Tab-separated table of C-alpha atoms in Angstrom:
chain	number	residue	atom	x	y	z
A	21	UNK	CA	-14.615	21.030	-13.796
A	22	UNK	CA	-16.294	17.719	-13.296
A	23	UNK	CA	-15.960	14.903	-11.260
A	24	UNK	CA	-17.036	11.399	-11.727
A	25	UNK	CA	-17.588	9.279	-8.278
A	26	UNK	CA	-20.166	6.342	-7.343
A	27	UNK	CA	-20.688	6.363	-3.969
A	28	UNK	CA	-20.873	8.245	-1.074
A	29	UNK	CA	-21.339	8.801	2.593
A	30	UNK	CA	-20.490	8.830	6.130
A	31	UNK	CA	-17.831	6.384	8.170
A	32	UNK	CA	-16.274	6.168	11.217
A	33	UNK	CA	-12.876	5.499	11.822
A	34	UNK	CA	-12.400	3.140	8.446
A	35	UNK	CA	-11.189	5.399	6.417
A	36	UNK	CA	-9.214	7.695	8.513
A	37	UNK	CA	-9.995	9.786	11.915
A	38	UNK	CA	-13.227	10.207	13.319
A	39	UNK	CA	-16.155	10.557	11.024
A	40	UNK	CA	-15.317	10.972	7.243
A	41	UNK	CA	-17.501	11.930	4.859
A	42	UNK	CA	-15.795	9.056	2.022
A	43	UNK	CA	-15.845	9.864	-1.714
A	44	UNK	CA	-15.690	7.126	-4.165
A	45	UNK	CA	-14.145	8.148	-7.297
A	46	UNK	CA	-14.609	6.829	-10.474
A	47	UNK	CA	-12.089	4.646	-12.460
A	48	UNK	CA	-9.310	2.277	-11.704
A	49	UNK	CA	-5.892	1.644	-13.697
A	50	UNK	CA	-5.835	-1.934	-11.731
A	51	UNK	CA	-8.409	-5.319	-12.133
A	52	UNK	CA	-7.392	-7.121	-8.755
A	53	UNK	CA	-9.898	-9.834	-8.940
A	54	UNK	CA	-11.105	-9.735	-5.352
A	55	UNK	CA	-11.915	-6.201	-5.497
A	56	UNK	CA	-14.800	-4.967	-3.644
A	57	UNK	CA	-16.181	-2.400	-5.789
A	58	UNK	CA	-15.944	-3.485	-9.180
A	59	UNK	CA	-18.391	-1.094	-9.930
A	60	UNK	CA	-15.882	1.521	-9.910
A	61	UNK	CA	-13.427	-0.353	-12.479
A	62	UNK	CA	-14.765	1.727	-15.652
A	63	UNK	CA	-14.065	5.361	-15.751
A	64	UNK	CA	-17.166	6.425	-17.419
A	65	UNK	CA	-19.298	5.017	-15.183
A	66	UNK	CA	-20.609	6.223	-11.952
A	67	UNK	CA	-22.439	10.059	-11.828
A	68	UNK	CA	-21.074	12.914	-12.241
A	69	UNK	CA	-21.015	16.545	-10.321
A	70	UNK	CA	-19.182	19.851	-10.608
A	71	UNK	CA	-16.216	20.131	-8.653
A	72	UNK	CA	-18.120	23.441	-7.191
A	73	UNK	CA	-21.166	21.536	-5.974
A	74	UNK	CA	-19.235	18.941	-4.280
A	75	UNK	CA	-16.600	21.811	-2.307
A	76	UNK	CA	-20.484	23.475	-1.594
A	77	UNK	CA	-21.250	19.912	-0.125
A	78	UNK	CA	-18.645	19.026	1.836
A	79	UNK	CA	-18.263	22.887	3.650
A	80	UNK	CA	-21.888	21.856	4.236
A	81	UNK	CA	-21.040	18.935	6.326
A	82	UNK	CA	-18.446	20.379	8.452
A	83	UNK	CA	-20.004	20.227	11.926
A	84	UNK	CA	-20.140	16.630	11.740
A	85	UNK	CA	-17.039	16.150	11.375
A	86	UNK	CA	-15.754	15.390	14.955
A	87	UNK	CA	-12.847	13.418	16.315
A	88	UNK	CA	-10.862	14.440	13.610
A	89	UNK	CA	-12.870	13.951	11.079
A	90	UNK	CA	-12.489	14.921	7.320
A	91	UNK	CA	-13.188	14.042	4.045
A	92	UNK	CA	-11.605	10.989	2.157
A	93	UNK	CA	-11.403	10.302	-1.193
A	94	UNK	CA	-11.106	6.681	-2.525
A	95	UNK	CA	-12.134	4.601	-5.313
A	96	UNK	CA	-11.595	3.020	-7.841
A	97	UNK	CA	-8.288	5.017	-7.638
A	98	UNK	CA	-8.938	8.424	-6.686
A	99	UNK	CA	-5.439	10.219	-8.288
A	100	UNK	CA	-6.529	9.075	-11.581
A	101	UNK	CA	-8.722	12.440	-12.053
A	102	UNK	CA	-6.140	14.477	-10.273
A	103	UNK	CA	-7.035	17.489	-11.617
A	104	UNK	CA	-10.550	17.731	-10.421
A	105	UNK	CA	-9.106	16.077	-7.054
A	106	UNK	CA	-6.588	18.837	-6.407
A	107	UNK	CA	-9.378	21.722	-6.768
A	108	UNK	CA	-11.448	20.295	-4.588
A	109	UNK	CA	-8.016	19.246	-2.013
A	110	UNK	CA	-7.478	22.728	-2.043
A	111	UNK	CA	-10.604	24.285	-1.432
A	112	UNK	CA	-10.871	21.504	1.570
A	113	UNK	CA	-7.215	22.684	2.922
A	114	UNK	CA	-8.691	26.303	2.785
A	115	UNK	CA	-11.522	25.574	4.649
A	116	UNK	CA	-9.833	23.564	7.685
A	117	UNK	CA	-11.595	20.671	6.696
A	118	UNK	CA	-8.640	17.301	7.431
A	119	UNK	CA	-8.394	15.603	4.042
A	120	UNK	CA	-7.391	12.166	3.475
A	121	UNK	CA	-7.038	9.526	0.158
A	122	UNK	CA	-7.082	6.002	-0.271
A	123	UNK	CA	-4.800	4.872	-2.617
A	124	UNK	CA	-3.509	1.621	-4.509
A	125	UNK	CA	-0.094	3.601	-4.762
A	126	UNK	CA	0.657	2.850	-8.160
A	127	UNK	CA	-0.124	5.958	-10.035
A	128	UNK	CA	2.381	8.939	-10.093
A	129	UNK	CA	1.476	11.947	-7.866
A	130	UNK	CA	2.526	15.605	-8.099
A	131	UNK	CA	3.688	17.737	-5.544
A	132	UNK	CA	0.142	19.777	-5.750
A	133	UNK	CA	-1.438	16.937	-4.861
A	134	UNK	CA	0.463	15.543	-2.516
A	135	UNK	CA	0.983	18.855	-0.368
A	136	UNK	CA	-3.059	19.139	-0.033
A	137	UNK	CA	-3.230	15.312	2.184
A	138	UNK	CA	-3.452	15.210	5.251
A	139	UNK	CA	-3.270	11.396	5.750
A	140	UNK	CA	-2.317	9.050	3.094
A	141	UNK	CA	-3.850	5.645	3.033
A	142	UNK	CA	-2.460	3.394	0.798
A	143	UNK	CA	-2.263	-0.476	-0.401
A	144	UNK	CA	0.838	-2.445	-0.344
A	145	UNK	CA	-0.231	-5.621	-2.161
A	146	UNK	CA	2.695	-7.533	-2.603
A	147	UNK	CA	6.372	-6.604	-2.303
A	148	UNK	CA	7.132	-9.158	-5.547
A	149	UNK	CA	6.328	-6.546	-8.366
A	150	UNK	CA	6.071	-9.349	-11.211
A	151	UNK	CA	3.621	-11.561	-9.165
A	152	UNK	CA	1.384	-8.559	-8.556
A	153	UNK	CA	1.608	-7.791	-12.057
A	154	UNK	CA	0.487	-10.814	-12.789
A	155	UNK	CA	-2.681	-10.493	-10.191
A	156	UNK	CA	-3.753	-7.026	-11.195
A	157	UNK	CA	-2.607	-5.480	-14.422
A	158	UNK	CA	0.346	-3.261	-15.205
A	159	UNK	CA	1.682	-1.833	-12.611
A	160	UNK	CA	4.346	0.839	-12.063
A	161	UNK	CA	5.705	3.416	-9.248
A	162	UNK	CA	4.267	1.820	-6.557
A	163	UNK	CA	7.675	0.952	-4.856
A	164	UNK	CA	8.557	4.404	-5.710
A	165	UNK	CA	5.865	5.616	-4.410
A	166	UNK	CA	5.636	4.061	-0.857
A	167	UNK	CA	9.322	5.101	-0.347
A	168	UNK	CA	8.123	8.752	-1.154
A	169	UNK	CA	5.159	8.844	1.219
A	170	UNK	CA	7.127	7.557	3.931
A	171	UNK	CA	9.933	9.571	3.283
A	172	UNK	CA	7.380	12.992	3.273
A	173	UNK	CA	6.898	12.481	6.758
A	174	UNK	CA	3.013	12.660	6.580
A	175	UNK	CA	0.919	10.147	8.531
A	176	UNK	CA	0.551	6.705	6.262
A	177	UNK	CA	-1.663	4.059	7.119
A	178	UNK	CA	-0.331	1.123	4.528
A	179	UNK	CA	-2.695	-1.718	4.785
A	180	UNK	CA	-1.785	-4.977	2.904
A	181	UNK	CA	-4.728	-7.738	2.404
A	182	UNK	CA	-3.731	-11.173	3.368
A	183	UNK	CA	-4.938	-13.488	0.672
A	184	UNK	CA	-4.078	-17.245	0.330
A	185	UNK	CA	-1.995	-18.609	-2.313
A	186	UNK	CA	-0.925	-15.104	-2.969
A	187	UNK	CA	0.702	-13.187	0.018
A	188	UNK	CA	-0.060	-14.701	3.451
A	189	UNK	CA	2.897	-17.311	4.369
A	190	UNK	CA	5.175	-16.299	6.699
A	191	UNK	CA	8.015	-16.200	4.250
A	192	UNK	CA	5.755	-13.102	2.833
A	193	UNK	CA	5.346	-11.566	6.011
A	194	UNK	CA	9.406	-11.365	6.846
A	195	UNK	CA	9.326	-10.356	3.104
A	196	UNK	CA	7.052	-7.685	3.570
A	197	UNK	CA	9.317	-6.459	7.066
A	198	UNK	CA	12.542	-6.547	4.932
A	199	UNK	CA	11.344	-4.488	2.225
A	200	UNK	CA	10.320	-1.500	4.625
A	201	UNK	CA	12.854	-2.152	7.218
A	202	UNK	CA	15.587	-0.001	5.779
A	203	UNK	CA	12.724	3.257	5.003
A	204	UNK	CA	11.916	6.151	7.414
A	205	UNK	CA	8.690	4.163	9.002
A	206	UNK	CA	8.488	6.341	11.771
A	207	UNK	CA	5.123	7.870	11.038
A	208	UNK	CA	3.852	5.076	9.338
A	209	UNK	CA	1.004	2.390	10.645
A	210	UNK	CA	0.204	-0.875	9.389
A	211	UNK	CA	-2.780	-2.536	9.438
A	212	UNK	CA	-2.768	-6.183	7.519
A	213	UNK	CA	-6.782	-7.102	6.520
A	214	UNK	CA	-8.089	-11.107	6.107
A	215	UNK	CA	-9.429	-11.187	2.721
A	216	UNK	CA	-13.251	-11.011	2.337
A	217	UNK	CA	-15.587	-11.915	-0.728
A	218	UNK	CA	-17.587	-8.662	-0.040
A	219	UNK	CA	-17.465	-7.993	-3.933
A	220	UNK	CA	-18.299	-11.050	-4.698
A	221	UNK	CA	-22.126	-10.281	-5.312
A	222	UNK	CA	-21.242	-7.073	-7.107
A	223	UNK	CA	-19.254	-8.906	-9.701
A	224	UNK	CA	-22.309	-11.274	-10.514
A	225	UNK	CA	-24.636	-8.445	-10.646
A	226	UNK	CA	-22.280	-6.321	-13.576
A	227	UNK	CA	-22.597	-10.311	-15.175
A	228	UNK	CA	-18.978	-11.127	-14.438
A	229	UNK	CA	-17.005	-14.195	-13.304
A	230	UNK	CA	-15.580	-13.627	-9.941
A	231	UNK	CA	-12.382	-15.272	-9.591
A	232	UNK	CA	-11.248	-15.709	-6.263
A	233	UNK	CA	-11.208	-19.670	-5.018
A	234	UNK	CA	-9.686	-20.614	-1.724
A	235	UNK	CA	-8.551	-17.144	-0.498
A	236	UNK	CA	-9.448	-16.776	2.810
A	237	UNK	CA	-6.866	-16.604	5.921
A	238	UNK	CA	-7.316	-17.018	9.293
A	239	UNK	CA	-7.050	-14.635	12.181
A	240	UNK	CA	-3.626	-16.517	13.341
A	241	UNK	CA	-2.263	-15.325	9.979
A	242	UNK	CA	-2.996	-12.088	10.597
A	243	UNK	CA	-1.511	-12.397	14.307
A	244	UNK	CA	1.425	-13.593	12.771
A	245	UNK	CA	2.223	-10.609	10.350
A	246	UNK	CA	1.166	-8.634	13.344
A	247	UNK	CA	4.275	-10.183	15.473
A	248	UNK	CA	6.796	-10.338	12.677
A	249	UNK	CA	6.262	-6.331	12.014
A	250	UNK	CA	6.330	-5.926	15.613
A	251	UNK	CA	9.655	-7.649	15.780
A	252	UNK	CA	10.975	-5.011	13.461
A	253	UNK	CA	9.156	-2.414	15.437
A	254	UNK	CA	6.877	-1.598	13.440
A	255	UNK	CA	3.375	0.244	14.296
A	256	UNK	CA	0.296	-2.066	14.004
A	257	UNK	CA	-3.391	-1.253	14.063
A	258	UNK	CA	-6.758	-3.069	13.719
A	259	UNK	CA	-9.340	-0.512	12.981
């Protein structure tokens, strides 16, 4: 089996424990206009490798991954070649290696894949499912599917980016609380990133327009979703 992916490498700590060897998977069902690797939009880009050679690669790099490292697959949107994903999930679980995805949480899962993840990171972009329509394309499961991660009782990192003009007054942060205040949060973390125009030079190199205008926040914005969580008592973290 093959699987398609554009980048990859070693990371500390961003993408889960320790030091991760990270996976970048090819393909994305969303277009959020800020995204930082556009690169990985189209599903026939990127390379491609045998789902053998890259479970030969990553038992190869298993002495460096200390403090709890592991392997993490992101994107793009990783789940959309599940197939391929699972094999090589497996193999990992078989081999004691700690496995972790990155997810935009709006594609449906299956209990084979979800019973191979170790961590589950995963985007909450807005709580409003028309505006985030709107932003990024069709969207569907996604409040589904954060109810069933937290309610699986695996460790869930759910990180929602602050943009301006889109999700960062406080009336979004209390909306944000209210939504998960009534769900099993108890091993669940959130971390709330400023918005960054990292992608912004990868956009203009594939020759397209990139959108984003006046969608920065400042670090008291993020200090104040920090607090209103808190005041639910809900876990925080800045990685």
């Amino acid at each position: 089996m093959q699987i398609r992916y554009f980048q990859k490498g070693f990371n500390y700590s961003q993408d889960g424990t320790g030091n991760r060897l990270v996976i970048h998977l090819q393909g994305c069902n969303l277009h959020c206009p800020w995204c930082s690797n556009p690169e990985g939009m189209n599903g026939n880009g990127g390379e491609s490798l045998s789902t053998d050679d890259l479970i030969k690669e990553i038992a190869s790099c298993k002495r460096l991954f200390f403090d709890g490292g592991g392997v993490t697959f992101t994107g793009g949107e990783c789940t959309l070649q599940k197939d391929a994903l699972i094999e090589v999930l497996k193999s990992c679980k078989q081999n004691g290696v700690h496995t972790a995805i990155e997810t935009n949480g709006t594609c449906p899962y299956t209990v084979d894949l979800f019973e191979n993840i170790d961590l589950i990171i995963s985007d909450f972009k807005h709580y409003d499912e028309e505006k985030l329509r709107k932003r990024v394309g069709q969207v569907r499961d996604y409040r589904k599917n954060i109810t069933d991660y937290l309610k699986s009782g695996k460790p869930l990192l759910i990180r929602i980016v602050l943009i301006n003009g889109f999700n960062a007054e406080r009336e979004d942060a209390i909306c944000f609380a209210e939504f998960f205040k009534d769900l099993p949060t108890q091993n669940a973390t959130f971390e709330f990133l400023p918005y960054h125009e990292y992608g912004k030079s990868k956009w203009e190199k594939l020759g397209k327009e990139y959108q984003m205008k006046d969608a920065f926040v400042t670090q008291d914005t993020v200090k104040l979703f920090e607090e209103i969580f808190k005041s639910y008592h809900f876990k925080t973290i800045r990685s």
